[in-house]
PDB file of C-alpha atoms in Angstrom:
ATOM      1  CA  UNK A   1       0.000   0.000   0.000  1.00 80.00           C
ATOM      2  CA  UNK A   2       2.672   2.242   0.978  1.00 87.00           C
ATOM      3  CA  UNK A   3       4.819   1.542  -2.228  1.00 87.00           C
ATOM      4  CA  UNK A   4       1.672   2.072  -4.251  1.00 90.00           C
ATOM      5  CA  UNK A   5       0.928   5.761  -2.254  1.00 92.00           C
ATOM      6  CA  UNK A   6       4.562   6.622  -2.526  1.00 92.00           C
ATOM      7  CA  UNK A   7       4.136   6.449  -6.476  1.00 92.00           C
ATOM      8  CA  UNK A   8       0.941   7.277  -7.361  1.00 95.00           C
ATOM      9  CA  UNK A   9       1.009  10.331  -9.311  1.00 95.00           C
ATOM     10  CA  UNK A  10      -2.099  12.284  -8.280  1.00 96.00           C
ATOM     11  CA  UNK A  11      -0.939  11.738  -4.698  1.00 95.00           C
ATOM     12  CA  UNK A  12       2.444  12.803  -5.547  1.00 95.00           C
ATOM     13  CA  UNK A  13       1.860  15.971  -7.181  1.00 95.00           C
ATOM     14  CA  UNK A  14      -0.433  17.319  -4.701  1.00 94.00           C
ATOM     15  CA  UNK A  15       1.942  16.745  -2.166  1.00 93.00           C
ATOM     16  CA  UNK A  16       4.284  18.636  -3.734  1.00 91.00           C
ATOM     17  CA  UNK A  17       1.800  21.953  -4.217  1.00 91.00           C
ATOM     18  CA  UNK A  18       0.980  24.262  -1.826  1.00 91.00           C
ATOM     19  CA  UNK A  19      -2.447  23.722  -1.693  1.00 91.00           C
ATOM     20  CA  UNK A  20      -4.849  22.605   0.473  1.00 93.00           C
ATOM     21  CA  UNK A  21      -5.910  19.152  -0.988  1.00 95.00           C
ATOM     22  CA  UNK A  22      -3.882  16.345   0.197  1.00 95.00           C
ATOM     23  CA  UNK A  23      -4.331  18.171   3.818  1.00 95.00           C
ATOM     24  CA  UNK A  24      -8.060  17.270   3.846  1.00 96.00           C
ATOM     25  CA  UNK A  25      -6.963  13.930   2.160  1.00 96.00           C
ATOM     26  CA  UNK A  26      -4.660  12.802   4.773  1.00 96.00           C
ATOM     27  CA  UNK A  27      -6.919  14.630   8.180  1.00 98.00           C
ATOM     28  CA  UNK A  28      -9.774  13.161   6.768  1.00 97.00           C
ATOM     29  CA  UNK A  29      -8.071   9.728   6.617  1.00 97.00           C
ATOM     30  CA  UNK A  30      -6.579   9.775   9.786  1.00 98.00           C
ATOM     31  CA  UNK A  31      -9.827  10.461  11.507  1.00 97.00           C
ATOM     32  CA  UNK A  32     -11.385   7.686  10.314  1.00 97.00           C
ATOM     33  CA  UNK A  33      -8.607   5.542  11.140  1.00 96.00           C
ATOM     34  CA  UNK A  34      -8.610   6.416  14.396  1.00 96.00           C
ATOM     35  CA  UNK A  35     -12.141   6.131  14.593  1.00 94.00           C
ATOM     36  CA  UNK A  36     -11.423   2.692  13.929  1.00 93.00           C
ATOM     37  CA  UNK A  37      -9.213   2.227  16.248  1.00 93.00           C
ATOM     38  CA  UNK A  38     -11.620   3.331  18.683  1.00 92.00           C
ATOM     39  CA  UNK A  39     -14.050   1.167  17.842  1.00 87.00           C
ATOM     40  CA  UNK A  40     -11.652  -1.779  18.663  1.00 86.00           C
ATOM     41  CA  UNK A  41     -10.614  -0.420  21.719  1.00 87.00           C
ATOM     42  CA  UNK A  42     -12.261   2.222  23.486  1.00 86.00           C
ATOM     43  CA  UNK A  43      -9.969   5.191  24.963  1.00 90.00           C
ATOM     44  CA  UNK A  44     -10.618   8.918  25.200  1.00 92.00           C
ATOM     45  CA  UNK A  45      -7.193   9.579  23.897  1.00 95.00           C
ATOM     46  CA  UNK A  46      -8.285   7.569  20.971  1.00 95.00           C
ATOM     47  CA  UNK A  47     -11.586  10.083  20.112  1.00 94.00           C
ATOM     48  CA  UNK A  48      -9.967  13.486  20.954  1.00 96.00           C
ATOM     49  CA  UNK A  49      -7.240  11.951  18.285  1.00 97.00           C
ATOM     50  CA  UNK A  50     -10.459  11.543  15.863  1.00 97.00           C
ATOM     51  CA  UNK A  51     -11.916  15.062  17.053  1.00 97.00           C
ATOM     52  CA  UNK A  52      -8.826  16.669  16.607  1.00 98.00           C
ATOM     53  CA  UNK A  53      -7.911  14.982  12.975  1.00 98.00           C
ATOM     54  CA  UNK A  54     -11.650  16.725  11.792  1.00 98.00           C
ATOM     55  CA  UNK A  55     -10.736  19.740  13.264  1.00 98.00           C
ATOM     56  CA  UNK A  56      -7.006  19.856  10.810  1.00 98.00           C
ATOM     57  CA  UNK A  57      -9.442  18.464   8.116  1.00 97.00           C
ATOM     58  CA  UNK A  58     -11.700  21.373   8.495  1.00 97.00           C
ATOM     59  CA  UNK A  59      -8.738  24.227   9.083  1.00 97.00           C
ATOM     60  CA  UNK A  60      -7.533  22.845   5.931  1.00 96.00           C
ATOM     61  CA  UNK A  61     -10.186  22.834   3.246  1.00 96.00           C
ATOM     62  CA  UNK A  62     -13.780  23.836   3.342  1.00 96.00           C
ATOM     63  CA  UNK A  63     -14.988  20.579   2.145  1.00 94.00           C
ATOM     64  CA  UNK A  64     -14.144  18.653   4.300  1.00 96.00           C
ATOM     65  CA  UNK A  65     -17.193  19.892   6.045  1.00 96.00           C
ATOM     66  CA  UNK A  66     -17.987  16.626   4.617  1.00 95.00           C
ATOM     67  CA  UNK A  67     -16.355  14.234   6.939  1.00 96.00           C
ATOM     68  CA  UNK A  68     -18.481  15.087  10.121  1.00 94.00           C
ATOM     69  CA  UNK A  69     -21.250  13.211   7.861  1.00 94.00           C
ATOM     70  CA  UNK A  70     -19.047  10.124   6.656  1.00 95.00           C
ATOM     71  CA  UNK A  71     -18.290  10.082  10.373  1.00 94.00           C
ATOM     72  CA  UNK A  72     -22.433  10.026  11.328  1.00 90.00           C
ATOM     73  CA  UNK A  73     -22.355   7.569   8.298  1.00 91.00           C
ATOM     74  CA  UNK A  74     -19.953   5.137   9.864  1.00 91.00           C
ATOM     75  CA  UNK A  75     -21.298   5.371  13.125  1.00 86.00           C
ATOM     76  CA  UNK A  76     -24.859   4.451  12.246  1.00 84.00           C
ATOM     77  CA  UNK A  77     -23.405   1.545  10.199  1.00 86.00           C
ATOM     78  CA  UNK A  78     -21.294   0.815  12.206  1.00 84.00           C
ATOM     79  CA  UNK A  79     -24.043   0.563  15.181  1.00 79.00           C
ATOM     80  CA  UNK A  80     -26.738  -0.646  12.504  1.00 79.00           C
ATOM     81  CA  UNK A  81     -23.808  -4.026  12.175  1.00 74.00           C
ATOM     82  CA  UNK A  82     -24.180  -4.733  15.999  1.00 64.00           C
ATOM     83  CA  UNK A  83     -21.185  -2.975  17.091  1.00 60.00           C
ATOM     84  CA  UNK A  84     -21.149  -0.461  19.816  1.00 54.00           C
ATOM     85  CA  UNK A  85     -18.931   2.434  21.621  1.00 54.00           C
ATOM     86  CA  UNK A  86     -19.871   2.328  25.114  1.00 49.00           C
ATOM     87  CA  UNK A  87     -21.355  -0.649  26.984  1.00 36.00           C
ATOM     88  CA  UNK A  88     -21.727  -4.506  25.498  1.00 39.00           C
ATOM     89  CA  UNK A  89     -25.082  -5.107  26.828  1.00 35.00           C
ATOM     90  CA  UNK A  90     -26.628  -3.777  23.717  1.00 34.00           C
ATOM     91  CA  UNK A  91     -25.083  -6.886  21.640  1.00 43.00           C
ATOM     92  CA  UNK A  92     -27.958  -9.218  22.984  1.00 44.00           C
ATOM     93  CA  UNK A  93     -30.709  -9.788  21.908  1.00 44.00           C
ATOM     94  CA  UNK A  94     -32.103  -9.465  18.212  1.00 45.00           C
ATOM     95  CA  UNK A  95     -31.055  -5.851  16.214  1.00 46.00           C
ATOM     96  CA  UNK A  96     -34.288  -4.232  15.505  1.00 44.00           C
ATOM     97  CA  UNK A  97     -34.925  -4.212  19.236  1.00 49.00           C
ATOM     98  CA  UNK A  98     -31.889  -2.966  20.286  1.00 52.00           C
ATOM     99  CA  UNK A  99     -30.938  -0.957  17.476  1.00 56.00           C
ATOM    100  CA  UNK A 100     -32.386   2.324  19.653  1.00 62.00           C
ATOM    101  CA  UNK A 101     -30.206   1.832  22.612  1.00 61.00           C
ATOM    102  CA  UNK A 102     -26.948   1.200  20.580  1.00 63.00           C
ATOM    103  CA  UNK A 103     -27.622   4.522  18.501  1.00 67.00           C
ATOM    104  CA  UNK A 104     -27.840   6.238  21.901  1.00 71.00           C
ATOM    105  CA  UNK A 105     -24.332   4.604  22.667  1.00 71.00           C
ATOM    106  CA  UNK A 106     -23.141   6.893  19.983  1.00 73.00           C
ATOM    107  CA  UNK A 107     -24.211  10.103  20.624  1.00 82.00           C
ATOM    108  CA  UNK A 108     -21.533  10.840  23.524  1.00 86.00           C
ATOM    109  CA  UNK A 109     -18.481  10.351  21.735  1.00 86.00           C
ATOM    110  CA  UNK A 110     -19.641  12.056  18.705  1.00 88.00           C
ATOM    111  CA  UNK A 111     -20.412  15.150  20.684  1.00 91.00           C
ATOM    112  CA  UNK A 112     -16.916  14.557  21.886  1.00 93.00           C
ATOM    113  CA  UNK A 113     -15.270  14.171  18.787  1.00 94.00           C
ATOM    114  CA  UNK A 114     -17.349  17.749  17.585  1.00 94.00           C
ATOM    115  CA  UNK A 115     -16.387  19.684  20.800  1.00 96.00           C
ATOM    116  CA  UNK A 116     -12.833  18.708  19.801  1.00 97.00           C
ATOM    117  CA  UNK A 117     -12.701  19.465  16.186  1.00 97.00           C
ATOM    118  CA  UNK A 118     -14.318  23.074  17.239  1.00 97.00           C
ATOM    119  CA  UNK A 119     -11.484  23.730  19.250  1.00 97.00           C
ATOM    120  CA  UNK A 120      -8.573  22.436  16.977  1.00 97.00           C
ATOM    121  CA  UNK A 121     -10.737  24.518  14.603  1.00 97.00           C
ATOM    122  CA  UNK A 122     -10.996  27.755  16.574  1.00 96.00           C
ATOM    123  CA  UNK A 123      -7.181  27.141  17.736  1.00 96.00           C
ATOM    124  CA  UNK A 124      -6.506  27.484  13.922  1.00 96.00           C
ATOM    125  CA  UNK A 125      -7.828  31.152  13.739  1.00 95.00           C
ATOM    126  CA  UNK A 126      -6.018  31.895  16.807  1.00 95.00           C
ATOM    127  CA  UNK A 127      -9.075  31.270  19.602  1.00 95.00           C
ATOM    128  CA  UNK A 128     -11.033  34.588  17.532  1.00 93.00           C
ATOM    129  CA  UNK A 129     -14.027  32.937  16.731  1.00 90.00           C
ATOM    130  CA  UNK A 130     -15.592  30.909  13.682  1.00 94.00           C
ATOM    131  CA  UNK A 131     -16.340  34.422  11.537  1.00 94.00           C
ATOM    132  CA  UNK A 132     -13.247  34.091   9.520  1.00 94.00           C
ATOM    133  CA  UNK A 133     -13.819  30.278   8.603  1.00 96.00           C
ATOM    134  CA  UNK A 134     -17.672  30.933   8.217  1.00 96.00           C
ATOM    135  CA  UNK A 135     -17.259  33.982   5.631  1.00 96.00           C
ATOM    136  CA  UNK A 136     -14.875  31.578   4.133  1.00 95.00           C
ATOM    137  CA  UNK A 137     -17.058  28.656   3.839  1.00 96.00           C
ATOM    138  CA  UNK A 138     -19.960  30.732   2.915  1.00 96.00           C
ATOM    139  CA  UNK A 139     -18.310  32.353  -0.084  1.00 95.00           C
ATOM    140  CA  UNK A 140     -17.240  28.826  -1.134  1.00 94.00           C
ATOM    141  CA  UNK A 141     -21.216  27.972  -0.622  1.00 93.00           C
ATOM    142  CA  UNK A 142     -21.709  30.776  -3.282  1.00 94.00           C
ATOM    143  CA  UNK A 143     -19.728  29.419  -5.710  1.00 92.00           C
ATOM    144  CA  UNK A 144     -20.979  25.897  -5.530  1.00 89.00           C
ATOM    145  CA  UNK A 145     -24.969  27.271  -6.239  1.00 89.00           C
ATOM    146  CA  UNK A 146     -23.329  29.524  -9.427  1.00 90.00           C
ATOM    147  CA  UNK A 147     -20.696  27.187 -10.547  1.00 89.00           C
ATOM    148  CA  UNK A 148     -18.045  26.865 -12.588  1.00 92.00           C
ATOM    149  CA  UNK A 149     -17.229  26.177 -16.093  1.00 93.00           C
ATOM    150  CA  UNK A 150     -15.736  23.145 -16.349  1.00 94.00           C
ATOM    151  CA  UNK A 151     -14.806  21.218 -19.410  1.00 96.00           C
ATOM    152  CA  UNK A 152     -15.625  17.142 -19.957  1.00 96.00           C
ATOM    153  CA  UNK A 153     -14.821  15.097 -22.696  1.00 94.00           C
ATOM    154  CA  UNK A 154     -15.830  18.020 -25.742  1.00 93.00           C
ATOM    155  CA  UNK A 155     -18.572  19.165 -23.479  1.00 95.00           C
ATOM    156  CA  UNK A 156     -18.026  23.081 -21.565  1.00 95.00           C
ATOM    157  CA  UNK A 157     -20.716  23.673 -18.823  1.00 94.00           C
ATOM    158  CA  UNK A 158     -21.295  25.411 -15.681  1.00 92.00           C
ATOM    159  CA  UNK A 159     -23.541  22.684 -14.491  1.00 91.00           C
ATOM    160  CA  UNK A 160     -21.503  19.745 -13.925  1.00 91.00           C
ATOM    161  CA  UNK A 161     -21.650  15.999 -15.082  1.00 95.00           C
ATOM    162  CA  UNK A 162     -22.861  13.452 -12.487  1.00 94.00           C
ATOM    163  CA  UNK A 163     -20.299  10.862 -14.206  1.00 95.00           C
ATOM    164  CA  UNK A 164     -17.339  13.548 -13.962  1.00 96.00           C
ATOM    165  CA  UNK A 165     -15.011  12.109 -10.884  1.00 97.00           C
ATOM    166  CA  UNK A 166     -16.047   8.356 -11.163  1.00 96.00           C
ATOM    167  CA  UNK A 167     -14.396   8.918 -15.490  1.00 97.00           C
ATOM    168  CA  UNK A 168     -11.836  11.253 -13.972  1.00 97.00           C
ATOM    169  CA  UNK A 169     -10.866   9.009 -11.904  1.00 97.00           C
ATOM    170  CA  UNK A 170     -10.796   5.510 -14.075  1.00 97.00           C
ATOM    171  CA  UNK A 171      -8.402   7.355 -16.433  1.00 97.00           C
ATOM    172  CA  UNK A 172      -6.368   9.183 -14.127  1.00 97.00           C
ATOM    173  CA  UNK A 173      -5.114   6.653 -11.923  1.00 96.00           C
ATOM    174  CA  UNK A 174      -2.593   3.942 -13.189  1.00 95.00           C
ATOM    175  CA  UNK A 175      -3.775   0.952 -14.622  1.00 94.00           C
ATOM    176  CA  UNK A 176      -1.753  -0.829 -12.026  1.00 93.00           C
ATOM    177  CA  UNK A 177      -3.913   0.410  -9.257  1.00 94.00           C
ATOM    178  CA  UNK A 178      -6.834  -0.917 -11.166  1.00 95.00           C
ATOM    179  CA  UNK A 179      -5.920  -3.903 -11.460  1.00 92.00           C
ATOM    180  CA  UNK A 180      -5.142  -4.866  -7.985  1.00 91.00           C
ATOM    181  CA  UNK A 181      -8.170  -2.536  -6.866  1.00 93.00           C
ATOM    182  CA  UNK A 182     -10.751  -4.741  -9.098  1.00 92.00           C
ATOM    183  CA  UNK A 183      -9.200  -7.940  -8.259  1.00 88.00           C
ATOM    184  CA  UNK A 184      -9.337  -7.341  -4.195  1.00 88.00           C
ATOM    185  CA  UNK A 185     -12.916  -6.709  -4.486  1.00 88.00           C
ATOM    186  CA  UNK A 186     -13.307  -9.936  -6.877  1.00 86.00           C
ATOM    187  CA  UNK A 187     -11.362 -12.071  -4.717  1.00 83.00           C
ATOM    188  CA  UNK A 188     -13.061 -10.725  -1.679  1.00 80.00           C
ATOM    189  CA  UNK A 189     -13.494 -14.701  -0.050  1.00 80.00           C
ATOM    190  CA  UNK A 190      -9.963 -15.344  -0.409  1.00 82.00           C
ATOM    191  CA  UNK A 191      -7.100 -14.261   1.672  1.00 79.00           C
ATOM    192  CA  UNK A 192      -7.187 -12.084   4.619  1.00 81.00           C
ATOM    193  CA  UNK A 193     -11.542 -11.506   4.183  1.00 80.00           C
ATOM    194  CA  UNK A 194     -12.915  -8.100   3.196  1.00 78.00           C
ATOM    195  CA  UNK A 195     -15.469  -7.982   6.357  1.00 80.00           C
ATOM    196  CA  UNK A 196     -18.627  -6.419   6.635  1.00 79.00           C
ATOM    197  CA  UNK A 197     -17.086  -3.619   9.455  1.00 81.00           C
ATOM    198  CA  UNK A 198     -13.781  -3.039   7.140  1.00 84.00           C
ATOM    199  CA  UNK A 199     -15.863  -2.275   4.451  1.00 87.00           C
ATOM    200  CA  UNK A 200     -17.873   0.454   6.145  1.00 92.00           C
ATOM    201  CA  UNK A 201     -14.713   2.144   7.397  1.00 94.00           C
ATOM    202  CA  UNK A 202     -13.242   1.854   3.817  1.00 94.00           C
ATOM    203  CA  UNK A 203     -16.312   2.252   1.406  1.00 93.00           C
ATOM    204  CA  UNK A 204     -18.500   4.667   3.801  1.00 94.00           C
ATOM    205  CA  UNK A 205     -15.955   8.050   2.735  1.00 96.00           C
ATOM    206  CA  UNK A 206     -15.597   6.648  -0.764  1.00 96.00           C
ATOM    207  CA  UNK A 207     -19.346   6.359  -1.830  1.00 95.00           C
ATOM    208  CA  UNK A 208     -20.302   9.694   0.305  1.00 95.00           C
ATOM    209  CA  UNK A 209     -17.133  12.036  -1.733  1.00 95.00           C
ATOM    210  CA  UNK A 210     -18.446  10.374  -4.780  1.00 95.00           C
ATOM    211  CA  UNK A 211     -22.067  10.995  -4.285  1.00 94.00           C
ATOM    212  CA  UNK A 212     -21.601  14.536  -2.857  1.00 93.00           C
ATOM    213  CA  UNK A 213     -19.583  15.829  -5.578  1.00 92.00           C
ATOM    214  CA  UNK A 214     -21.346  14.052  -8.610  1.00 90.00           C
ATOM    215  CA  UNK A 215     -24.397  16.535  -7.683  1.00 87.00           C
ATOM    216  CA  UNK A 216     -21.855  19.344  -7.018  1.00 85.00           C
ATOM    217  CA  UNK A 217     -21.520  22.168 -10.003  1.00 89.00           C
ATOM    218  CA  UNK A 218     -17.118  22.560  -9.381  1.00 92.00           C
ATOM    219  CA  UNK A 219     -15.678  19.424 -11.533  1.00 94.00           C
ATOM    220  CA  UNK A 220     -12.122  21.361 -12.486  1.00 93.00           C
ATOM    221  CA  UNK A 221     -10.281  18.622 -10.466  1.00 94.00           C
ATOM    222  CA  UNK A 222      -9.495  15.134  -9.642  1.00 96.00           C
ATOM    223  CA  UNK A 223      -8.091  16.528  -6.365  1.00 96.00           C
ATOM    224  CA  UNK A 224     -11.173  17.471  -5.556  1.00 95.00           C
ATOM    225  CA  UNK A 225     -12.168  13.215  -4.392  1.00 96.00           C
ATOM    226  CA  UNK A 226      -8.313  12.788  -3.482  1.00 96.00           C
ATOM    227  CA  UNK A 227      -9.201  11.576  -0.112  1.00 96.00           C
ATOM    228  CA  UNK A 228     -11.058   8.723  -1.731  1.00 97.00           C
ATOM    229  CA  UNK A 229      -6.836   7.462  -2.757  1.00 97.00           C
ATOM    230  CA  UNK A 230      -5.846   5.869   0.736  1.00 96.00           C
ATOM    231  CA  UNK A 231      -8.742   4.128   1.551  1.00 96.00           C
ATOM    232  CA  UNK A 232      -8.433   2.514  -2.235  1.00 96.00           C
ATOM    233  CA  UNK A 233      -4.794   2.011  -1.854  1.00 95.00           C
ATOM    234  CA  UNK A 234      -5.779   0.389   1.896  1.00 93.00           C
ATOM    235  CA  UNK A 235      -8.432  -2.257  -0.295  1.00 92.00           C
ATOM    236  CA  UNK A 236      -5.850  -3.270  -3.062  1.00 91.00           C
ATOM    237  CA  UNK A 237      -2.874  -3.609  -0.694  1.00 90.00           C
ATOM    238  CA  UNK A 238      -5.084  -6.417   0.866  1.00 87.00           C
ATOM    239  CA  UNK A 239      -4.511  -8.863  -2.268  1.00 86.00           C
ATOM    240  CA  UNK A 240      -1.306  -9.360  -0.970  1.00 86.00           C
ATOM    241  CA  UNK A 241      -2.905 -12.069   1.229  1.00 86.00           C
ATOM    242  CA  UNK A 242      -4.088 -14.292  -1.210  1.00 83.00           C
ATOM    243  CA  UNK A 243      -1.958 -16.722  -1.524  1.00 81.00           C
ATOM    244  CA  UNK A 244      -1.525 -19.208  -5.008  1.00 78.00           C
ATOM    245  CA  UNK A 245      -0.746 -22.331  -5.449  1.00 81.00           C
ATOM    246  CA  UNK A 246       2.910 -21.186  -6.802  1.00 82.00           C
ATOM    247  CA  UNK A 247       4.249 -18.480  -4.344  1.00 81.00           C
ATOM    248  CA  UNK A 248       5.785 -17.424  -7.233  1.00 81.00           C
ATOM    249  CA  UNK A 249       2.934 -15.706  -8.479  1.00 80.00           C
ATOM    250  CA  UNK A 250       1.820 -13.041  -5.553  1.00 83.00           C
ATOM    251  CA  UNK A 251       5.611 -11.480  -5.602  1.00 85.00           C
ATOM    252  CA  UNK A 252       5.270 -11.089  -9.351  1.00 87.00           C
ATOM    253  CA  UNK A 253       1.496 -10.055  -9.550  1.00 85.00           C
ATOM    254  CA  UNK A 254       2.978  -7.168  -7.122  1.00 87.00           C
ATOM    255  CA  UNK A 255       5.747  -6.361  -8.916  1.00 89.00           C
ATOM    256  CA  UNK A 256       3.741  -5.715 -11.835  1.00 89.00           C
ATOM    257  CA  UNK A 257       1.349  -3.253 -10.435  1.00 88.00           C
ATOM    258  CA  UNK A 258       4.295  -1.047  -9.278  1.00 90.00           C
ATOM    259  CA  UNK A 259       6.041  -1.144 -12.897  1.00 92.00           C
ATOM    260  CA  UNK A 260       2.182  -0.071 -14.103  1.00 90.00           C
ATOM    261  CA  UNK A 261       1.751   2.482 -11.320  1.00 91.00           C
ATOM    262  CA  UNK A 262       5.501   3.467 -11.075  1.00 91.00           C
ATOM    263  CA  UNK A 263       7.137   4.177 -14.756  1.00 93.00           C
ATOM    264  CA  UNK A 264       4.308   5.739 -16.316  1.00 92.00           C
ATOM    265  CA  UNK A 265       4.379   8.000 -13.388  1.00 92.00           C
ATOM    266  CA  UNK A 266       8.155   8.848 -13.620  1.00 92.00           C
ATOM    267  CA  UNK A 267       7.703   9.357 -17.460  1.00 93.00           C
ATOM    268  CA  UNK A 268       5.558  12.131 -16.874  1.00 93.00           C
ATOM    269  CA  UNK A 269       7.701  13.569 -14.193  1.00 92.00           C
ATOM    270  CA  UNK A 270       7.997  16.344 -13.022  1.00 92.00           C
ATOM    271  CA  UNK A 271       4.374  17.231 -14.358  1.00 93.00           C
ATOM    272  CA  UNK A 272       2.141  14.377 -12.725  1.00 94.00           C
ATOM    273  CA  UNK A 273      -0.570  16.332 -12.921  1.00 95.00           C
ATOM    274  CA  UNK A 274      -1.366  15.862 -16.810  1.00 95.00           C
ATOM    275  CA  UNK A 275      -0.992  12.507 -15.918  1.00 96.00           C
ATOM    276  CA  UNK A 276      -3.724  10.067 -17.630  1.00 97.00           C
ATOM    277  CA  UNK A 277      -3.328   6.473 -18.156  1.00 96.00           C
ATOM    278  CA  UNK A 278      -3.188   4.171 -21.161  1.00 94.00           C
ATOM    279  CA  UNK A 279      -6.897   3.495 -21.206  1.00 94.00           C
ATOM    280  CA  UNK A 280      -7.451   7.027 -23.174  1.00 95.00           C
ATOM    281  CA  UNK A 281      -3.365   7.069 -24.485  1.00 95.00           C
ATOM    282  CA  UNK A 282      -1.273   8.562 -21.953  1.00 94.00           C
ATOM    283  CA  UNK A 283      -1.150  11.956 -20.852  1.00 95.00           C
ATOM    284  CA  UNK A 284      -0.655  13.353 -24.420  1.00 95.00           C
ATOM    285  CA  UNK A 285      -4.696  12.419 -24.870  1.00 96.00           C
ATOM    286  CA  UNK A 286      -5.735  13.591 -21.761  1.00 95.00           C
ATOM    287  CA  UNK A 287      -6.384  17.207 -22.839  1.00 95.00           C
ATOM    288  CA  UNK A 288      -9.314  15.698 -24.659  1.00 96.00           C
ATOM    289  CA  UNK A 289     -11.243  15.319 -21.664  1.00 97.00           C
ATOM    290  CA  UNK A 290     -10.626  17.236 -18.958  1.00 97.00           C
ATOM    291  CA  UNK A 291      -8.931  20.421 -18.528  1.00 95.00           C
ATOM    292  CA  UNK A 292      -8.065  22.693 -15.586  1.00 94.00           C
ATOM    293  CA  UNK A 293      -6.226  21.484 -12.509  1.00 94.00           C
ATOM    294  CA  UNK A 294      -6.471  17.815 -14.237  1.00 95.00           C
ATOM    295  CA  UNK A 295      -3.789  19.572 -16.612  1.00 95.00           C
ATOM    296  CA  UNK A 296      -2.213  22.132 -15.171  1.00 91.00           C
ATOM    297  CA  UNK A 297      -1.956  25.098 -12.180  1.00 86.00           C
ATOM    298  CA  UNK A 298      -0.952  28.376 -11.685  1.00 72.00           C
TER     299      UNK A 298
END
């Protein structure tokens, strides 16, 4: 996973730009993580770590208003799966009659986890109130209702395209990634077992960023779903448990995703930000799709 992050080049160029992007990406992920965490052991340590992490996330971009609600999303699936944050005595007993009292369980430590980001987030602006971030974030409000011209495969519009980010992203990350992305969720059975709780922690931000910006009216970006990139990277790293017949082929089924992720990336170096894979012909196509910060900045 880490070899796959360390190459990928939408992940790499953003960290290389003074921006605010893979800030959200990584506070966003690291919430959730911990979040996890949390959920396997219980500590208060543990969910000022998650408050705090949506507090950076917030500080950093304006979207990622966003991740309070994958949060809430996680939680009530989470909850909804039989799992709880507080006591084990709602685990007896059938769901539907409990399902009340474990949603209750989760109310404390999400106010918890809010009080905390609204600090971090207030800390951030130097303890003078939320009226700086709020004129911020309703200005960016403003320009989501007018929107943006944007340009999509021959197509200019200020409306958006609801298939924008799920395209963008098929032919903007490598081929290798892909690969090993489609064939952990094939080969979901085999190997270390995709379960039903890993899944919410790893789908639940994926599907929300996905559905909130395919009805949003900015699509000048790729960056703009980059947080959805670790908890991918997490889900194909896990094919690395399956293990063949010939033990042969695992090492070399690796191997080959980082020569598909990893040379066309260093081709296009230093400019990994045209970068488009060989599904539409490399990053010389790509300008006949998508423009803006898919192609270029500043």
């Amino acid at each position: 996973g880490m070899g796959l992050a360390s190459l990928e080049p939408n992940l790499v160029v953003h960290s290389s730009l003074v921006t605010t992007d893979l800030g959200a990406a990584l506070f966003g992920f690291l919430a959730v993580y911990l979040l996890w965490e949390y959920t396997r052991a219980a500590s208060l340590k543990l969910l000022v770590g998650v408050g705090a992490a949506v507090g950076a996330a917030l500080a950093a971009k304006y979207s990622a208003i966003l991740l309070p609600v994958i949060l809430g999303a996680i939680l009530f699936f989470h909850l909804l799966a039989r799992g709880d944050f507080i006591s084990s005595s709602f685990r007896r007993g059938r769901p539907r009659r409990f399902i009340l009292g474990r949603t209750l369980t989760g109310i404390p430590p999400f106010l918890v986890v809010l009080g905390v980001a609204a600090l971090v987030l207030s800390g951030s602006y130097l303890f003078q109130g939320f009226s700086d971030w709020w004129s911020g974030m309703e200005s960016v409000i403003v320009h989501r209702e007018i929107g943006h011209q944007a340009f999509f495969w021959g197509e200019y519009s200020f409306e958006g395209w609801l298939s924008y980010f799920p395209v963008a992203f098929l032919i903007k990350t490598p081929i290798g990634i892909l690969i090993l992305l489609a064939a952990s969720l094939l080969f979901c059975r085999t190997g270390e077992k995709l379960r039903g709780r890993d899944l919410i922690y790893l789908l639940v931000p994926v599907v929300t960023l996905f559905a909130a910006t395919a009805f949003g009216r900015i699509n000048i970006g790729l960056r703009h779903v980059l947080p959805i990139y670790p908890f991918l990277l997490l889900i194909s790293s896990r094919i690395a448990t399956i293990q063949f017949r010939k033990p042969q082929v695992m090492p070399l089924l690796l191997a080959l995703a980082l020569v598909l992720t990893g040379i066309p990336s260093l081709r296009v170096a230093p400019h990994q930000l045209a970068y488009f894979n060989e599904l539409v012909g490399g990053p010389e196509e790509g300008y006949r799709y998508l423009s803006d910060s898919n192609i270029d900045w500043g």
